[in-house]
Short mmCIF file of C-alpha atoms and ligand atoms in Angstrom, two decimals:
data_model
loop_
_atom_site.label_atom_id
_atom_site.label_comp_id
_atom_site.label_asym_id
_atom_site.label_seq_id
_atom_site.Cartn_x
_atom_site.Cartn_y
_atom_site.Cartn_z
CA UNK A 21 27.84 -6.43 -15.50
CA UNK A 22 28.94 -7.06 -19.07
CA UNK A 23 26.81 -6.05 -22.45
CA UNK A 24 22.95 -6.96 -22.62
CA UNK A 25 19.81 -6.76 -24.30
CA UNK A 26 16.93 -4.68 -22.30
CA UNK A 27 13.46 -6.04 -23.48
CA UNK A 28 11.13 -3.07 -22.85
CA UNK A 29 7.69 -4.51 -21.58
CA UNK A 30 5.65 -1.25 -22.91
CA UNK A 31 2.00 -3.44 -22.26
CA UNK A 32 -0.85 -2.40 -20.84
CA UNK A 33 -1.29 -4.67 -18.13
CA UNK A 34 -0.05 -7.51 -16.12
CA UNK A 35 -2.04 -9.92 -17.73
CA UNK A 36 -0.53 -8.70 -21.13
CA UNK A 37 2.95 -8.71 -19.58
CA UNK A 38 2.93 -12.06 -18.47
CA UNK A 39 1.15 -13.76 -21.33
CA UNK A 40 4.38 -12.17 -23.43
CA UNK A 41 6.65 -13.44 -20.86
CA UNK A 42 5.37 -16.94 -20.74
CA UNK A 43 6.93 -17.56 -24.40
CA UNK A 44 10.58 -17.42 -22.64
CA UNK A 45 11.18 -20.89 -20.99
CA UNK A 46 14.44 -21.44 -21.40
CA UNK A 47 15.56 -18.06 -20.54
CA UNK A 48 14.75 -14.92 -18.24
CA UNK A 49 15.87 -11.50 -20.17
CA UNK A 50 15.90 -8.40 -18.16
CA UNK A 51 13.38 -6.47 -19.21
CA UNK A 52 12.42 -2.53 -18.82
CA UNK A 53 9.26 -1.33 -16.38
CA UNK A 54 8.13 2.11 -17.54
CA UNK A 55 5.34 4.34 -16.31
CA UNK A 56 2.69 3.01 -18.30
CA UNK A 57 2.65 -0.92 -16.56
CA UNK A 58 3.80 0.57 -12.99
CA UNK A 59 1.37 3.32 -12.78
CA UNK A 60 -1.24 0.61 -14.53
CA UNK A 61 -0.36 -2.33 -11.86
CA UNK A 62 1.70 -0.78 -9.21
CA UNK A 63 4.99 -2.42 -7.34
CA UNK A 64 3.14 -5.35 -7.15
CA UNK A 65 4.33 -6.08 -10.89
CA UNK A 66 7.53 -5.51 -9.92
CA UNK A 67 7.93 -8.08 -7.25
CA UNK A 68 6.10 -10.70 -9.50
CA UNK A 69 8.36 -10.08 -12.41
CA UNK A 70 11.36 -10.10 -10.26
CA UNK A 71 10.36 -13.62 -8.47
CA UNK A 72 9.70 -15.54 -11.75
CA UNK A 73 13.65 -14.52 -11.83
CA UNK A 74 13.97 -11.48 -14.50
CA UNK A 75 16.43 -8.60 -13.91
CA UNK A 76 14.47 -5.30 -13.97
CA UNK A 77 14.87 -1.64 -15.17
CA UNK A 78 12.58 0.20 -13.47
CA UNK A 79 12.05 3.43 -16.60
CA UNK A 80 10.36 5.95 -13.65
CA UNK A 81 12.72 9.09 -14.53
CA UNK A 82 12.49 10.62 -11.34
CA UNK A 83 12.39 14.21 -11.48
CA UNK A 84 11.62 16.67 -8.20
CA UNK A 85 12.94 18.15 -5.83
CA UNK A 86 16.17 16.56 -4.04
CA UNK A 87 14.85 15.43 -0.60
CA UNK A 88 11.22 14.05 -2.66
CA UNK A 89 13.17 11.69 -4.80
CA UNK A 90 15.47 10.83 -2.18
CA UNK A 91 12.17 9.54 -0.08
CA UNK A 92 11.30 8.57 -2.93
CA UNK A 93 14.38 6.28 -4.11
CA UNK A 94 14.30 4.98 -0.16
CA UNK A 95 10.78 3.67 -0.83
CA UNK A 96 11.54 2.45 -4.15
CA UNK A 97 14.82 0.91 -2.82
CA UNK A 98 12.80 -2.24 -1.17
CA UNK A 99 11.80 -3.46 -4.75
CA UNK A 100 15.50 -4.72 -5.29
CA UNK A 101 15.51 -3.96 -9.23
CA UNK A 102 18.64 -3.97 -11.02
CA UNK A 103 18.41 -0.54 -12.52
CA UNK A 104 16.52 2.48 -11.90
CA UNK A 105 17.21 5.92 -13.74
CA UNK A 106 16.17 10.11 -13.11
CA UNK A 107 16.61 13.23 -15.24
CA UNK A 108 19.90 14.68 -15.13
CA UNK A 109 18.07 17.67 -15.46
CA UNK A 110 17.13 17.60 -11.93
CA UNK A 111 20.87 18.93 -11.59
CA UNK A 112 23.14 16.68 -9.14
CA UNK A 113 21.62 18.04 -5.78
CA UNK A 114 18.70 15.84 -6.64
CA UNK A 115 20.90 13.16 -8.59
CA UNK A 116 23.09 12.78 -4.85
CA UNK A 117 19.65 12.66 -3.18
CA UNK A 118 18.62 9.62 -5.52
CA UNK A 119 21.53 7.90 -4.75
CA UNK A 120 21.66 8.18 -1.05
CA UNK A 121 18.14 7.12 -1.21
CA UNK A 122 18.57 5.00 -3.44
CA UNK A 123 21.57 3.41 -1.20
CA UNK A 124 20.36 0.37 1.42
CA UNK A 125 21.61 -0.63 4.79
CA UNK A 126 23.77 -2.96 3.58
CA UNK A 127 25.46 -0.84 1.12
CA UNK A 128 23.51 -2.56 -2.12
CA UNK A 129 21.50 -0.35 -4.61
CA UNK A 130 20.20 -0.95 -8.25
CA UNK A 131 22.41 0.85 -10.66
CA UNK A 132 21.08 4.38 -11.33
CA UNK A 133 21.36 6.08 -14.59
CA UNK A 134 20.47 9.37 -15.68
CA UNK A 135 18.39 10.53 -18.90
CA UNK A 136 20.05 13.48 -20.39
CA UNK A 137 17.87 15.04 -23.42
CA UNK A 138 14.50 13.08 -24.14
CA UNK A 139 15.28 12.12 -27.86
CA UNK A 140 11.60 13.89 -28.38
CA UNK A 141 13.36 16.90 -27.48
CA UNK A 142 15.29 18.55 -31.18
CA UNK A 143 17.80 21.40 -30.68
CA UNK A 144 15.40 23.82 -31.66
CA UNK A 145 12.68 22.97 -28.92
CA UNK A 146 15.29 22.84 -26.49
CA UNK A 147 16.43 26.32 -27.66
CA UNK A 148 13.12 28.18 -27.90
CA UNK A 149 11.67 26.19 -25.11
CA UNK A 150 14.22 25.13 -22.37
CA UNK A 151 16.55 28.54 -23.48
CA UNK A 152 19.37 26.26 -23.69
CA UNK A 153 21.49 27.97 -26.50
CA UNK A 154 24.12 25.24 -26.97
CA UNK A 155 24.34 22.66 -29.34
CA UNK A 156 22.11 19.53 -28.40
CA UNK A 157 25.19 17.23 -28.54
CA UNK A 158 27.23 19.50 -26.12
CA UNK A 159 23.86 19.78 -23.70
CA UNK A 160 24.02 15.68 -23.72
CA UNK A 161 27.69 15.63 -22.91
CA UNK A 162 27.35 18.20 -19.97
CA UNK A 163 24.18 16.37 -18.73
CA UNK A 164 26.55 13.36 -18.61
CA UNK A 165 29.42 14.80 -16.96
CA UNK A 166 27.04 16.04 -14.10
CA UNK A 167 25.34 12.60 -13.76
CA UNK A 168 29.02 11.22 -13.44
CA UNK A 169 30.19 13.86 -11.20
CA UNK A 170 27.59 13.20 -8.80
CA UNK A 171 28.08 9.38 -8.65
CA UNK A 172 25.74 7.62 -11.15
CA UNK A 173 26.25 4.76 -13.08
CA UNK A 174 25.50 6.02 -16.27
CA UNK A 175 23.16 7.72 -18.90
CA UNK A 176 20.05 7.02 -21.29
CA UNK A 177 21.31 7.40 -24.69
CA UNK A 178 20.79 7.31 -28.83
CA UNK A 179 23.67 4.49 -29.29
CA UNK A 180 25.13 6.75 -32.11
CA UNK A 181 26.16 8.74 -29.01
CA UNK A 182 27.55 6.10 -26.88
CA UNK A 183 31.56 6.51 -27.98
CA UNK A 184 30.99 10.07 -27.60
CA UNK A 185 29.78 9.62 -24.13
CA UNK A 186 32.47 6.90 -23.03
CA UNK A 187 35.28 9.28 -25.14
CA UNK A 188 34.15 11.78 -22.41
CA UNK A 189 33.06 10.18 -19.32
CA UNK A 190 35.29 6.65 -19.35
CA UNK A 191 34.87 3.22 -20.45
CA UNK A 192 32.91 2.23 -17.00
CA UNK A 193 30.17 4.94 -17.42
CA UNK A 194 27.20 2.61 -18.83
CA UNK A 195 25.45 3.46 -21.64
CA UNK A 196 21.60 2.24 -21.88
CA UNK A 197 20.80 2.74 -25.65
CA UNK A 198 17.16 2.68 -26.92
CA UNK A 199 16.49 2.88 -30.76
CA UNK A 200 17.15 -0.41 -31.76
CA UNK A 201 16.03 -1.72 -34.88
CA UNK A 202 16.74 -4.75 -36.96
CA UNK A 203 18.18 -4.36 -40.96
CA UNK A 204 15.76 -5.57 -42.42
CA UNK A 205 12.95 -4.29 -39.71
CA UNK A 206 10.49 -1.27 -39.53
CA UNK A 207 11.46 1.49 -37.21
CA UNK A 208 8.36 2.61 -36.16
CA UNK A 209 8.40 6.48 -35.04
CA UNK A 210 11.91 5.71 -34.01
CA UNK A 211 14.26 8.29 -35.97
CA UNK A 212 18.07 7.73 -35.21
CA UNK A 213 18.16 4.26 -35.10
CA UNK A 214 21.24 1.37 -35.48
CA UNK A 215 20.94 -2.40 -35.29
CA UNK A 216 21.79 -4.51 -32.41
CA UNK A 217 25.49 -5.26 -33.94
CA UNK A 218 26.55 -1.68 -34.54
CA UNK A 219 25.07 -0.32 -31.36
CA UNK A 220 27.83 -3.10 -30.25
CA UNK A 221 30.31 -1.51 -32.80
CA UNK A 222 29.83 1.88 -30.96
CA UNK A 223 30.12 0.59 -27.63
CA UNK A 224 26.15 0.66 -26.15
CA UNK A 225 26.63 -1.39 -22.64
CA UNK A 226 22.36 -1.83 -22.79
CA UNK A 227 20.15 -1.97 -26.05
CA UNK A 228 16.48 -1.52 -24.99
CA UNK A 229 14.53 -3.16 -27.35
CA UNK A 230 10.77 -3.02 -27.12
CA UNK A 231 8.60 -3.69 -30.78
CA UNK A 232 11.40 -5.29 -32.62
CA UNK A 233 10.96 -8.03 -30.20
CA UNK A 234 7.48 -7.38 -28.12
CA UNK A 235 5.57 -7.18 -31.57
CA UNK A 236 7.77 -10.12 -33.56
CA UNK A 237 5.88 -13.10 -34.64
CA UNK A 238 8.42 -15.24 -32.92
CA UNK A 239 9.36 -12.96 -29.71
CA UNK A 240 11.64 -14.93 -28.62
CA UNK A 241 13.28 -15.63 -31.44
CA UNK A 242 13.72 -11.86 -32.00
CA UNK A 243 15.12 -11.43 -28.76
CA UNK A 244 17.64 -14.40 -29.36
CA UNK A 245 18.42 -12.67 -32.58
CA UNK A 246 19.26 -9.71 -30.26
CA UNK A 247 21.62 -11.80 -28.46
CA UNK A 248 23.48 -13.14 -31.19
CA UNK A 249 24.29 -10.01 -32.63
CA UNK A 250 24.82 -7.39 -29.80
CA UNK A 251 25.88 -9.97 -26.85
CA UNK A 252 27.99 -12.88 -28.39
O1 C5P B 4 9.61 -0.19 -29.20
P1 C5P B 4 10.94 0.50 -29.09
O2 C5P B 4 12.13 -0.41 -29.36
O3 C5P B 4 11.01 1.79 -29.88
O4 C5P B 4 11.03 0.88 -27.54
C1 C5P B 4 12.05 1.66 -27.00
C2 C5P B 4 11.83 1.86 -25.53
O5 C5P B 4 12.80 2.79 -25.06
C3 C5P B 4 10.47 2.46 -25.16
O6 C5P B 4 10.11 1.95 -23.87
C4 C5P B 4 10.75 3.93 -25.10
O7 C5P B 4 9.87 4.60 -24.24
C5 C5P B 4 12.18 3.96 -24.54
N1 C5P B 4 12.94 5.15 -24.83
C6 C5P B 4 13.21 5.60 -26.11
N2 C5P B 4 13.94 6.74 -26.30
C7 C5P B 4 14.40 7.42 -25.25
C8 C5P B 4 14.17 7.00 -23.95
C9 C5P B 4 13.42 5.83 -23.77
O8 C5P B 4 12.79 4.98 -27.07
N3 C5P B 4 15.16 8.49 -25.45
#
């Protein structure tokens, strides 16, 4: 799969979801499924999403013990979605369990990707909290190696870190890059943040963009703009 823009559907509701969808007629972007909308409207928004023909990230960040979101991952594996993510922190006995789970009859699964440090996390919370001593960037880069090491497709990242993480795990290893904000846009409670076209610059293989285009006055004209600058 080559570069593309992630629309993340943070809404309430299916009926929400849909009316936002409706405004794209002439295309179908993939769009991000978090906790929020699943947990709100169950896989049944999944399949309907999927049939009017979108690609889907499903945002669950699975995060248990290994043979839980293995079962897990199996049960999750009938949806069909494109992509499908868990912490890396749930170390790479849990990260192999996804997979195999994750893994149909046929050999097919969605490509799985791993968040490494919730960007709500700072260095100092991670210190005093988590006891992890090192420097944030070299916990991100570690988390990364382990999600490659144990077969996943890539990680959750800021996009300023996406060279870093290619530098150190290879071109191939996606990078799915929230934190995307227009020039001329607001950025919301979004802190590090780079437009569409540098998060290109850097090498992002995702953006996920959710307000810059869910909360535009022309959506899909945001999204378009999205296009233009991060795919073409
Ligand atoms: O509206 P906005 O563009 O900030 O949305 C970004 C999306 O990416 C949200 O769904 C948010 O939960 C998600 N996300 C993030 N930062 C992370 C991981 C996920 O913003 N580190």
């Amino acid at each position: 799969m080559g570069r593309d823009v992630i629309i993340a559907c943070d809404f309430v509701n299916a009926a929400q979801t849909f009316e936002f969808l409706d405004k794209f007629t002439d295309v179908k972007p993939f769009v991000k499924i978090g906790m929020e909308l699943f947990y709100a409207e169950g896989p049944s928004i999944v399949r309907e999403i999927k049939a009017r023909g979108h690609k889907i990230f499903l945002d669950l960040k699975l995060h248990d013990i290994p043979n839980t979101v293995g079962k897990a991952m199996k049960v999750l594996s009938a949806l069909d979605v494109d992509m499908i993510n868990v912490h890396a922190a749930g170390t790479s006995g849990m990260m192999k369990a996804a997979i195999d789970g994750l893994t149909r009859e046929d050999g097919r699964r969605a490509l799985l990707i791993a968040v490494t440090q919730l960007t709500s996390t700072d260095e100092e919370t991670m210190k005093n909290e988590i006891l992890i001593e090192k420097p944030l960037a070299d916990a991100v880069m570690s988390y990364a190696s382990n999600a490659k090491n144990s077969g996943l497709d890539g990680v959750v990242c800021s996009p300023l870190e996406a060279g870093k993480v290619h530098e150190h795990c290879g071109a191939v290893f996606l990078t799915v890059t929230p934190g995307v904000r227009f020039a001329d846009g607001d950025k919301g409670d979004q802190k590090r943040v780079t437009t569409p076209a540098q998060a290109k610059e850097i090498g992002s293989d995702y953006i996920v963009v959710g307000r810059p285009i869910t909360q535009a006055a022309d959506p899909v004209a945001a999204y378009k703009r999205c296009i233009a600058e991060f795919v073409d």
